[in-house]
Short mmCIF file of C-alpha atoms and ligand atoms in Angstrom, two decimals:
data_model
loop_
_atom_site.label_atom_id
_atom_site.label_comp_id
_atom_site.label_asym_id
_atom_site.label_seq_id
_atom_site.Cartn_x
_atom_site.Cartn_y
_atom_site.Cartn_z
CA UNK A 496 59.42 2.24 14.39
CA UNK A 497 58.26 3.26 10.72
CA UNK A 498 59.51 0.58 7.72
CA UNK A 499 59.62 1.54 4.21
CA UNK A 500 58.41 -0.75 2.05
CA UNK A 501 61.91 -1.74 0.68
CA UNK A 502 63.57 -5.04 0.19
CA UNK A 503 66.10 -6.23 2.14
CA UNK A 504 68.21 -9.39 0.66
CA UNK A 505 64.83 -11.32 -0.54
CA UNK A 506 62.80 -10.16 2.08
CA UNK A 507 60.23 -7.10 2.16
CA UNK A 508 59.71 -4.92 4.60
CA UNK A 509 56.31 -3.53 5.50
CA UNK A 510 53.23 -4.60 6.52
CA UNK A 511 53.35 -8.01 5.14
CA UNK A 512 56.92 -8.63 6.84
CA UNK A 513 55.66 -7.31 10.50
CA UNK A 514 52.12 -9.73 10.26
CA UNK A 515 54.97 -12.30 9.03
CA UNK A 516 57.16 -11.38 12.14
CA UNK A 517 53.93 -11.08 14.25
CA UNK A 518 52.45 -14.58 13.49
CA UNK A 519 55.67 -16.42 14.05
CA UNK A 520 55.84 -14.56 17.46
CA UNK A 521 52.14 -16.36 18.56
CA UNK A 522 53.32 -19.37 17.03
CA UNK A 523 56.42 -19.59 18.91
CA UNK A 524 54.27 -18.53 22.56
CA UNK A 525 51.25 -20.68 21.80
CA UNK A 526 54.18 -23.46 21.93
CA UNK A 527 55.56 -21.97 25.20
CA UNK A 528 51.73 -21.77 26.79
CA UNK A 529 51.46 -25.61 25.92
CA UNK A 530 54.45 -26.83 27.43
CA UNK A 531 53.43 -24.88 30.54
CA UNK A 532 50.18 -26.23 30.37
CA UNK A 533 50.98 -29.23 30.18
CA UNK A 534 54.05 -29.90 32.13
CA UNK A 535 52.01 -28.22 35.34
CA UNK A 536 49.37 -30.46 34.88
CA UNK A 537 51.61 -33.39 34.60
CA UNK A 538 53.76 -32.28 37.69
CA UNK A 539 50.19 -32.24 39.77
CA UNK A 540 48.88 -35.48 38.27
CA UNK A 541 52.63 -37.39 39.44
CA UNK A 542 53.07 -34.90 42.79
CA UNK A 543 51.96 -38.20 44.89
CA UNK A 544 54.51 -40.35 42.67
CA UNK A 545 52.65 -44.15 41.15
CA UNK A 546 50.68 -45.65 41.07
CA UNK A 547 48.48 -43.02 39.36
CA UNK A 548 44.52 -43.22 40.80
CA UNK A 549 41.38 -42.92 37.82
CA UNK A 550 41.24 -39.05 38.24
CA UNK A 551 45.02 -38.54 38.21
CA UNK A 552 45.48 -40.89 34.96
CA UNK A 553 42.18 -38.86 33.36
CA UNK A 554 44.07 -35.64 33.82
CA UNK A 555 47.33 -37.24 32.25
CA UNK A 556 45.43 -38.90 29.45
CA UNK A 557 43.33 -36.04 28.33
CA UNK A 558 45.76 -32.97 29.12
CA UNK A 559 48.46 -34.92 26.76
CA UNK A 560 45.59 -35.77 24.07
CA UNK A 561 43.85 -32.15 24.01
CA UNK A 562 46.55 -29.87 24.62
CA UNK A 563 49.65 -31.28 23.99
CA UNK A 564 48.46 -33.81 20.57
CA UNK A 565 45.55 -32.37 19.47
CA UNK A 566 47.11 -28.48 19.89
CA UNK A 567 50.43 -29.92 18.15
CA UNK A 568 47.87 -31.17 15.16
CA UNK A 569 45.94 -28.43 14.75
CA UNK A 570 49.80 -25.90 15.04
CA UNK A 571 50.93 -28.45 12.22
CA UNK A 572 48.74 -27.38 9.23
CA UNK A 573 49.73 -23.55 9.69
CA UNK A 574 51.60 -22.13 7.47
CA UNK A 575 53.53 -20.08 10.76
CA UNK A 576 54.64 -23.37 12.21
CA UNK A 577 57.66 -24.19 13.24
CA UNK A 578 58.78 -27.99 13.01
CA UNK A 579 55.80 -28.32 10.12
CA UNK A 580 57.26 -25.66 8.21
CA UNK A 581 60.01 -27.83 6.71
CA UNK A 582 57.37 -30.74 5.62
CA UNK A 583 55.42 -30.94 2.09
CA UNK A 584 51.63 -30.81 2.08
CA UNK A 585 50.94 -34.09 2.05
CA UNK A 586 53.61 -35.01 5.02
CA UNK A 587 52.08 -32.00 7.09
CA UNK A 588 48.36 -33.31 6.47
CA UNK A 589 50.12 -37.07 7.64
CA UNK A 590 51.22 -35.41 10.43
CA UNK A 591 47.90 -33.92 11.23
CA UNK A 592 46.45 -37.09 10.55
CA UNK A 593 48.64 -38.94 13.26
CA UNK A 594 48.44 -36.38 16.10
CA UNK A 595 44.71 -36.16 15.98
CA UNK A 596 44.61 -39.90 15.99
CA UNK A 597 46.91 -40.44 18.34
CA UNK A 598 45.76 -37.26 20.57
CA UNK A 599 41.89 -38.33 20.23
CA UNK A 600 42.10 -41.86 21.10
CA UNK A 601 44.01 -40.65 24.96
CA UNK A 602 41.41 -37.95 25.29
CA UNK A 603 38.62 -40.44 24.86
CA UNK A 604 40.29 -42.77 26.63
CA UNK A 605 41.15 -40.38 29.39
CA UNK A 606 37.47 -39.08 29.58
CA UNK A 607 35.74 -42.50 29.86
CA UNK A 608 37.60 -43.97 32.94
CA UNK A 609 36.29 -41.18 34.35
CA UNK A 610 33.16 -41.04 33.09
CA UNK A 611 32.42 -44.75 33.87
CA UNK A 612 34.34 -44.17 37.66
CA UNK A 613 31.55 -41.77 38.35
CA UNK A 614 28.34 -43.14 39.99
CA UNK A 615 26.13 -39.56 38.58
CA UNK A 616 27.59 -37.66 35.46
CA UNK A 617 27.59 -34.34 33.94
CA UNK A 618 26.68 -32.55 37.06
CA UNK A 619 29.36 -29.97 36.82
CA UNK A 620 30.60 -27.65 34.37
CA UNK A 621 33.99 -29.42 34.07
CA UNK A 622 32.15 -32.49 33.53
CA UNK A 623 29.65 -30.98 31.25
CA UNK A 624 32.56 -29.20 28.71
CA UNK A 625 34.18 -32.63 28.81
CA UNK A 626 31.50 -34.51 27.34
CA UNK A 627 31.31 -31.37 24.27
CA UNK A 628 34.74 -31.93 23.73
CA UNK A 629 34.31 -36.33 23.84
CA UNK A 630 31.39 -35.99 21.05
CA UNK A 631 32.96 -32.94 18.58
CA UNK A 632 36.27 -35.10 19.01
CA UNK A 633 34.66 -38.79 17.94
CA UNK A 634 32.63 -36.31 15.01
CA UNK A 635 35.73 -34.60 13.98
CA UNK A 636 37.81 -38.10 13.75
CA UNK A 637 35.27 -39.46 11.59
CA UNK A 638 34.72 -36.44 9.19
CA UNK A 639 38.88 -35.80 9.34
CA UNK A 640 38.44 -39.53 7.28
CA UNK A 641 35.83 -37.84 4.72
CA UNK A 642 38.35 -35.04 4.26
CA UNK A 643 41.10 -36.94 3.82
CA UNK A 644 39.45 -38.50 1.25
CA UNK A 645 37.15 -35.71 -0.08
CA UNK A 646 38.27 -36.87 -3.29
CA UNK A 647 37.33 -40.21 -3.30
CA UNK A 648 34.30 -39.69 -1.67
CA UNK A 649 33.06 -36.54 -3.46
CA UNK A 650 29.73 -38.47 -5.17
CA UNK A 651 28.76 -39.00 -1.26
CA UNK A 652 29.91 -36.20 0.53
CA UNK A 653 30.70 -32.70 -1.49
CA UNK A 654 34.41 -31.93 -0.52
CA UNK A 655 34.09 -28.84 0.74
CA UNK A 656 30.76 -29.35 3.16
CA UNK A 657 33.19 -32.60 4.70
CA UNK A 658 36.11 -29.71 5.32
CA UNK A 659 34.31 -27.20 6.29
CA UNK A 660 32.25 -29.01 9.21
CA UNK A 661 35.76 -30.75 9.43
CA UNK A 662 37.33 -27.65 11.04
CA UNK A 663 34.24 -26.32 12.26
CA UNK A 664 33.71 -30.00 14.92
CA UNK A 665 37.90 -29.34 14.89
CA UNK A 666 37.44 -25.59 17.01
CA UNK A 667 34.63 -26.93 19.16
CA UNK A 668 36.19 -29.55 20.26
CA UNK A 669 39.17 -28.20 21.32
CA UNK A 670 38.11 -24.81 22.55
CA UNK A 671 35.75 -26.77 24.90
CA UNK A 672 38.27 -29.17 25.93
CA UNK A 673 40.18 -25.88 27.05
CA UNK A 674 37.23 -24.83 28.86
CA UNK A 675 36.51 -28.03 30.58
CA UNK A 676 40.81 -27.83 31.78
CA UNK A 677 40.02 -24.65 32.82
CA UNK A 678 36.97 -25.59 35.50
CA UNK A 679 39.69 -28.19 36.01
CA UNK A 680 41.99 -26.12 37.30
CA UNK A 681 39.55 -24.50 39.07
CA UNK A 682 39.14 -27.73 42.01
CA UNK A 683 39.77 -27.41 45.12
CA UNK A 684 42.55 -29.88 45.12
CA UNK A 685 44.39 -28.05 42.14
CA UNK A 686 44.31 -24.31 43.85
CA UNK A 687 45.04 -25.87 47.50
CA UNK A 688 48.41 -27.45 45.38
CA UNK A 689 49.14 -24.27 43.26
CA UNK A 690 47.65 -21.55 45.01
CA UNK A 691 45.20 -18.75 43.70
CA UNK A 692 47.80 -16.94 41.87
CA UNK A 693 49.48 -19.79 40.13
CA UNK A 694 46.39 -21.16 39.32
CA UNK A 695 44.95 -18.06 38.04
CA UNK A 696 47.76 -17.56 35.65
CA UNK A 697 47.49 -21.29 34.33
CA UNK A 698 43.71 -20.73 33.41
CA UNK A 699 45.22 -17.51 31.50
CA UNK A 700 47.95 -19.57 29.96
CA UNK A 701 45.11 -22.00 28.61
CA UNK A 702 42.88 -19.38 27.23
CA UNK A 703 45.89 -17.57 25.81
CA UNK A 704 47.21 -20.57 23.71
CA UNK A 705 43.80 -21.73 23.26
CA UNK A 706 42.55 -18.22 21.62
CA UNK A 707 46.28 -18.27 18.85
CA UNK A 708 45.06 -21.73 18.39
CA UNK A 709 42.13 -21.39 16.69
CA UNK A 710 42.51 -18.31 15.08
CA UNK A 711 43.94 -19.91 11.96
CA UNK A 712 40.91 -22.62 11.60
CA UNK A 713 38.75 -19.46 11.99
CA UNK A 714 39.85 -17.83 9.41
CA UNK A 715 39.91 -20.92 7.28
CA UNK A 716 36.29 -21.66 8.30
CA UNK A 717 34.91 -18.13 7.28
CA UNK A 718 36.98 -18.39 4.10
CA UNK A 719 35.78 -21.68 2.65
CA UNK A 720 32.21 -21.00 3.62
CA UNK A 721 32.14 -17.68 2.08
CA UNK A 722 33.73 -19.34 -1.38
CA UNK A 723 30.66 -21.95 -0.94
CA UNK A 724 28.26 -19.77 -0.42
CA UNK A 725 29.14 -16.78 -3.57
CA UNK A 726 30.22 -20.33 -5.44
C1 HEM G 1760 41.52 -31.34 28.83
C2 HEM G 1760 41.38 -31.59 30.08
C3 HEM G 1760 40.22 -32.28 30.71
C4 HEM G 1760 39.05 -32.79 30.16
C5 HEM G 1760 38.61 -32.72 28.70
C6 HEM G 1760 38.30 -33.38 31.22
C7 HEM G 1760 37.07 -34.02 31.06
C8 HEM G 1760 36.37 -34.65 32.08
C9 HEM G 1760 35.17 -35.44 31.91
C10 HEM G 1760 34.48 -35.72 30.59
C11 HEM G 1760 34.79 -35.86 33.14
C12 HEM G 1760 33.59 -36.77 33.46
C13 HEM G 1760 32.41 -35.96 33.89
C14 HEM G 1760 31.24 -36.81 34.32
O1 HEM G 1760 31.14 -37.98 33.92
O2 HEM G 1760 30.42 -36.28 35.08
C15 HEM G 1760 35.73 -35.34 34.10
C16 HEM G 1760 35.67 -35.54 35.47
C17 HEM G 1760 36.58 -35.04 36.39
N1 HEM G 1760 37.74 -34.35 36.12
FE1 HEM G 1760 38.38 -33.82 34.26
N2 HEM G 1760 39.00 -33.23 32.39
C18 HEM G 1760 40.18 -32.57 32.12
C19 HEM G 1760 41.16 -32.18 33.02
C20 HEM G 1760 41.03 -32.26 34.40
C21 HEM G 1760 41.89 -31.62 35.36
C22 HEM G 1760 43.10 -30.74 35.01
C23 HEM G 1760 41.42 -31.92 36.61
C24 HEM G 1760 41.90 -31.52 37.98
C25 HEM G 1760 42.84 -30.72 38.22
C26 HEM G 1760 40.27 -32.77 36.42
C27 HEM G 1760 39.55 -33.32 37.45
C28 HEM G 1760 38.36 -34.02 37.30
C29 HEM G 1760 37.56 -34.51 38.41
C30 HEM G 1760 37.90 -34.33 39.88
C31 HEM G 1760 36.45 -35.16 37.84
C32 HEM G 1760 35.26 -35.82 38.59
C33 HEM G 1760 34.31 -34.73 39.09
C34 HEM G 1760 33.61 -33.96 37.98
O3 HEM G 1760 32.96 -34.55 37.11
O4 HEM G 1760 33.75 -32.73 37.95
N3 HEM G 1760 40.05 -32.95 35.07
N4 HEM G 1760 36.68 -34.62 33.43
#
């Protein structure tokens, strides 16, 4: 279908208006992927009812910090977003502020029972994108503090370097904690209770959501570094 550029009540129509329509479309399936995401892993973590054993409680713990929290925070800052759309600047940064918190701390928790369960560590790949995804997280949480308060703290830390690495630790962590699910749902035990098919469509599900995810912060990154650097 062609559109002239015309306007329609107060809305144009045209390019703008289709990457408009286009970006609330990802938005709206990135939310979608999540809640399959999520509610699959949760439905595999409870399948054998409570109490929940260590690796069980790890999955619960991390899946709802990464991808549920930490996706939700990361969602809340874009301009495309749904339920942050409504909110002022400075309640959507809150908001970030309070998912990542909240969404960090059951991640880390969710990674160390494991961790410390475990007689060797880090010997698989699952294991290995886990612990990228424990340090960028504990990194990002601190320098999320130096960029909430770039302001305050400019004499110490320039603003922009503190938001910039900011979003930068932000990606890696998640994207790897997407990874490491992925090799997740890769087990035995997880394909034996989904099957190869369902399975392989979860693992797309994740790298779907995963990939509209961090587009935004991308584009962000590139953009602030490239004012820094022609500054
Ligand atoms: C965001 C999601 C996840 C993250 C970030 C994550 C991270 C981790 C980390 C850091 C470890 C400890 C590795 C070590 O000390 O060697 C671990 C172990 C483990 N995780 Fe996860 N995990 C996630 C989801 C899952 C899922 C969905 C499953 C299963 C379906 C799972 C099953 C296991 C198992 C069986 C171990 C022990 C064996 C191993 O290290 O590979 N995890 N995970």
């Amino acid at each position: 279908m062609t559109v002239d550029p015309e306007i329609v009540g107060n809305k144009e129509v045209g390019g703008a208006y289709a990457l408009k329509v286009f970006q609330a479309s990802l938005n709206i399936l990135s939310h979608l992927l999540i809640g399959i995401v999520v509610g699959v892993s949760l439905l595999f973590s409870f399948r054998n009812g409570l109490p929940l054993n260590v690796i069980m409680l790890h999955i619960v713990l991390c899946v709802i910090g990464y991808q549920l929290l930490m996706a939700e925070s990361i969602l809340s800052l874009s301009a495309d977003n749904g339920w942050s759309g409504v909110l002022r600047f400075k309640d959507k940064r809150m908001a970030h502020t309070i998912l990542q918190v909240g969404g960090s701390a059951l991640a880390l928790v969710g990674s160390f029972l494991v961790m410390v369960d475990k007689t060797v560590n880090f010997n698989t790949l699952h294991g290995q994108f886990g612990l990228v995804a424990v340090v960028f997280t504990a990194v990002s949480l601190v320098n999320g503090l130096t960029s909430l308060y770039a302001f305050e703290w400019r004499r110490f830390c320039p603003g922009n370097i503190s938001k910039i690495t900011h979003i930068c630790f932000g990606i890696v962590a998640f994207a790897s904690s997407s990874i490491s699910l992925c090799y997740g749902f890769d087990k035995f035990s997880f394909r034996l209770w989904a099957s190869d098919a369902f399975t392989n469509a979860t693992i797309a599900c994740t790298a779907c959501f995963t990939t509209i995810i961090i587009i935004n912060p991308t584009i962000n990154f590139f953009k602030k570094s490239y004012r820094l650097i022609v500054k």
